[in-house]
Coordinates of C-alpha atoms in Angstrom, one line a residue:
X220 CA 62.5 -0.6 -10.1
X221 CA 60.5 -1.2 -7.3
X222 CA 58.5 -4.5 -7.3
X223 CA 56.9 -4.0 -4.4
X224 CA 53.2 -3.5 -4.7
X225 CA 51.5 -0.7 -3.0
X226 CA 48.9 -2.0 -0.4
X227 CA 45.2 -0.7 -1.9
X228 CA 44.2 1.9 0.4
X229 CA 40.1 1.7 0.1
X230 CA 38.4 4.4 0.3
X231 CA 36.3 4.1 3.9
X232 CA 32.7 3.1 3.8
X233 CA 30.2 5.5 4.5
X234 CA 28.3 5.0 7.1
X235 CA 24.5 4.1 7.3
X236 CA 21.7 6.5 9.4
X237 CA 18.1 4.8 10.3
X238 CA 15.2 6.0 11.8
X239 CA 13.3 3.8 14.4
X240 CA 10.6 5.6 16.5
X241 CA 11.4 8.2 15.5
X242 CA 14.9 8.8 16.3
X243 CA 17.9 8.9 13.9
X244 CA 20.1 5.7 14.6
X245 CA 23.3 5.1 13.2
X246 CA 26.2 6.1 11.7
X247 CA 26.1 1.8 11.3
X248 CA 27.8 -0.3 8.1
X249 CA 26.3 -1.9 5.1
X250 CA 27.1 -5.3 6.4
X251 CA 25.5 -4.4 10.0
X252 CA 22.7 -2.7 7.8
X253 CA 21.6 -5.4 5.2
X254 CA 21.6 -7.8 9.1
X255 CA 18.9 -5.6 10.4
X256 CA 17.5 -5.6 6.5
X257 CA 17.0 -9.5 6.7
X258 CA 16.3 -9.6 10.9
X259 CA 13.0 -7.8 9.3
X260 CA 14.1 -4.5 11.8
X261 CA 14.1 -2.5 9.0
X262 CA 11.8 -3.2 5.8
X263 CA 9.7 -0.9 3.4
X264 CA 8.6 2.9 4.4
X265 CA 12.2 3.4 6.9
X266 CA 13.8 6.0 5.7
X267 CA 17.8 6.4 5.9
X268 CA 20.9 8.4 5.2
X269 CA 24.3 8.3 3.8
X270 CA 26.4 11.3 2.7
X271 CA 25.6 11.7 -0.5
X272 CA 22.5 11.1 -0.5
X273 CA 20.0 15.2 0.0
X274 CA 17.6 14.7 2.0
X275 CA 16.3 10.8 4.6
X276 CA 15.1 8.6 1.7
X277 CA 12.5 5.7 2.2
X278 CA 14.7 2.4 2.3
X279 CA 14.1 0.7 -0.8
X280 CA 14.9 4.4 -3.2
X281 CA 18.4 3.1 -2.5
X282 CA 20.3 0.0 -3.5
X283 CA 19.6 -1.7 -0.6
X284 CA 16.1 -2.8 -2.3
X285 CA 17.7 -5.3 -4.4
X286 CA 17.9 -6.8 0.1
X287 CA 14.9 -5.7 0.8
X288 CA 13.0 -8.1 -1.4
X289 CA 15.4 -10.9 -0.6
X290 CA 13.4 -10.8 2.5
X291 CA 9.7 -9.4 1.9
X292 CA 8.0 -8.7 -0.8
X293 CA 7.0 -5.0 -1.4
X294 CA 3.8 -3.5 0.2
X295 CA 0.0 -3.6 -1.6
X296 CA 0.4 -0.2 -3.2
X297 CA -2.4 2.2 -2.1
X298 CA -4.8 1.4 -4.8
X299 CA -4.8 -2.8 -3.5
X300 CA -5.6 -2.0 0.6
X301 CA -8.5 -3.0 1.1
X302 CA -10.7 0.4 2.9
X303 CA -13.7 -0.8 3.8
X304 CA -12.9 -0.3 7.2
X305 CA -11.5 3.4 6.4
X306 CA -14.9 4.3 5.4
X307 CA -17.1 2.4 8.2
X308 CA -14.7 5.1 10.5
X309 CA -15.4 7.8 8.2
X310 CA -19.0 7.9 8.9
X311 CA -18.3 6.0 12.8
X312 CA -19.3 10.0 13.5
X313 CA -22.8 9.2 13.3
X314 CA -22.8 5.3 14.0
X315 CA -21.8 6.0 17.3
X316 CA -24.8 7.9 17.5
X317 CA -27.6 5.4 17.1
X318 CA -24.6 2.7 19.2
X319 CA -25.2 5.5 21.5
X320 CA -28.9 6.1 21.1
X321 CA -28.9 1.8 21.5
X322 CA -27.5 1.8 24.6
X323 CA -29.0 5.0 26.3
X324 CA -32.7 3.0 25.1
X325 CA -31.2 -0.5 26.3
X326 CA -30.1 0.3 30.0
X327 CA -33.3 2.6 30.9
X328 CA -35.1 -0.8 30.1
X329 CA -37.0 0.1 26.7
X330 CA -38.2 3.9 28.5
X331 CA -38.0 6.1 24.9
X332 CA -38.4 9.4 27.3
X333 CA -35.5 8.5 29.2
X334 CA -33.0 7.3 26.4
X335 CA -33.8 10.9 24.6
X336 CA -32.9 12.4 27.9
X337 CA -29.9 9.9 27.9
X338 CA -29.0 11.5 24.8
X339 CA -29.6 15.2 25.5
X340 CA -27.0 14.9 27.8
X341 CA -24.1 13.2 26.1
X342 CA -24.8 10.6 28.6
X343 CA -23.2 7.6 26.7
X344 CA -20.4 9.8 24.6
X345 CA -18.3 7.3 25.0
X346 CA -20.0 4.2 23.0
X347 CA -18.5 6.2 20.0
X348 CA -15.9 7.5 21.0
X349 CA -14.5 3.8 21.9
X350 CA -15.9 3.1 18.5
X351 CA -14.0 5.4 16.5
X352 CA -11.2 3.9 17.8
X353 CA -11.9 0.3 17.7
X354 CA -12.2 1.0 14.0
X355 CA -8.8 2.8 14.6
X356 CA -6.8 0.4 15.4
X357 CA -8.0 -2.3 13.1
X358 CA -7.4 -0.4 10.1
X359 CA -4.1 -0.1 11.0
X360 CA -3.3 -3.7 12.3
X361 CA -4.9 -4.4 8.8
X362 CA -2.8 -2.1 6.7
X363 CA -0.1 -3.4 8.9
X364 CA -1.2 -6.9 7.1
X365 CA -0.7 -5.4 3.9
X366 CA 3.2 -4.9 4.1
X367 CA 2.4 -1.3 5.2
X368 CA 4.7 0.9 7.6
X369 CA 3.4 2.2 10.0
X370 CA 5.2 3.7 12.1
X371 CA 4.2 7.3 10.7
X372 CA 1.5 6.9 12.3
X373 CA 3.5 6.9 16.2
X374 CA 0.6 6.1 17.8
X375 CA -1.6 8.4 16.4
X376 CA -5.3 6.3 15.7
X377 CA -7.0 7.1 19.1
X378 CA -7.0 10.7 17.4
X379 CA -9.3 9.8 14.3
X380 CA -9.0 12.8 12.1
X381 CA -4.9 12.9 12.3
X382 CA -5.2 8.9 11.9
X383 CA -7.4 9.9 8.7
X384 CA -4.9 12.3 7.7
X385 CA -1.4 10.1 7.4
X386 CA -3.4 7.5 5.9
X387 CA -3.8 9.2 3.3
X388 CA -1.0 11.2 2.5
X389 CA 1.1 7.9 3.1
X390 CA -1.1 5.4 0.9
X391 CA -1.1 8.2 -1.8
X392 CA -4.6 9.0 -1.1
X393 CA -7.0 10.9 -1.5
X394 CA -8.9 13.0 1.6
X395 CA -12.0 11.7 1.5
X396 CA -12.5 9.7 4.2
X397 CA -11.1 12.1 5.9
X398 CA -13.1 15.0 5.2
X399 CA -15.9 12.6 5.5
X400 CA -15.1 12.3 8.6
X401 CA -14.9 15.6 9.1
X402 CA -18.7 16.3 8.3
X403 CA -20.3 13.4 9.5
X404 CA -18.2 14.7 13.6
X405 CA -20.6 18.5 12.6
X406 CA -23.9 16.8 11.7
X407 CA -23.7 14.6 15.1
X408 CA -22.0 17.3 17.0
X409 CA -25.0 19.2 16.0
X410 CA -27.4 16.7 16.5
X411 CA -27.1 16.5 19.8

């Protein structure tokens, strides 16, 4: 009988792939992906895949969750996120018209006729655009502070209805603020 031990043959480890900025990255070892988690390059909401997975999965829904929890707490859930800013944003098309009139009134030395004329000619339309974009950026930064992975927005904060729709989807909320924004936008167009 041969007393020499046969070297144990271990199956080759399945490489991990992850999504970053809309691109598939990887083919990396588990040790390397754990390093990325520990350096906070990967966090909750990051899509990962490896052989045997039916589809891309959120990293927190895999065996890598334990490593995530060592580094950062999980993000707040949609019902725990403060929605004050997003509701102000929902009414921003109407609020923008009010601000436009105030700017028109101030720029025309308090002359109501000239302010009305400026409003009819949409001379200060950019005030509403700036208000909408600023509120979107502010809301996104608040979501980041709550631990929400906002990379899915991919810079869409400047296009407010898309941002609101994606926000509701990611936080698993209804589309109420998205619908309110659309209605306010239509009303603002009708009032000009």
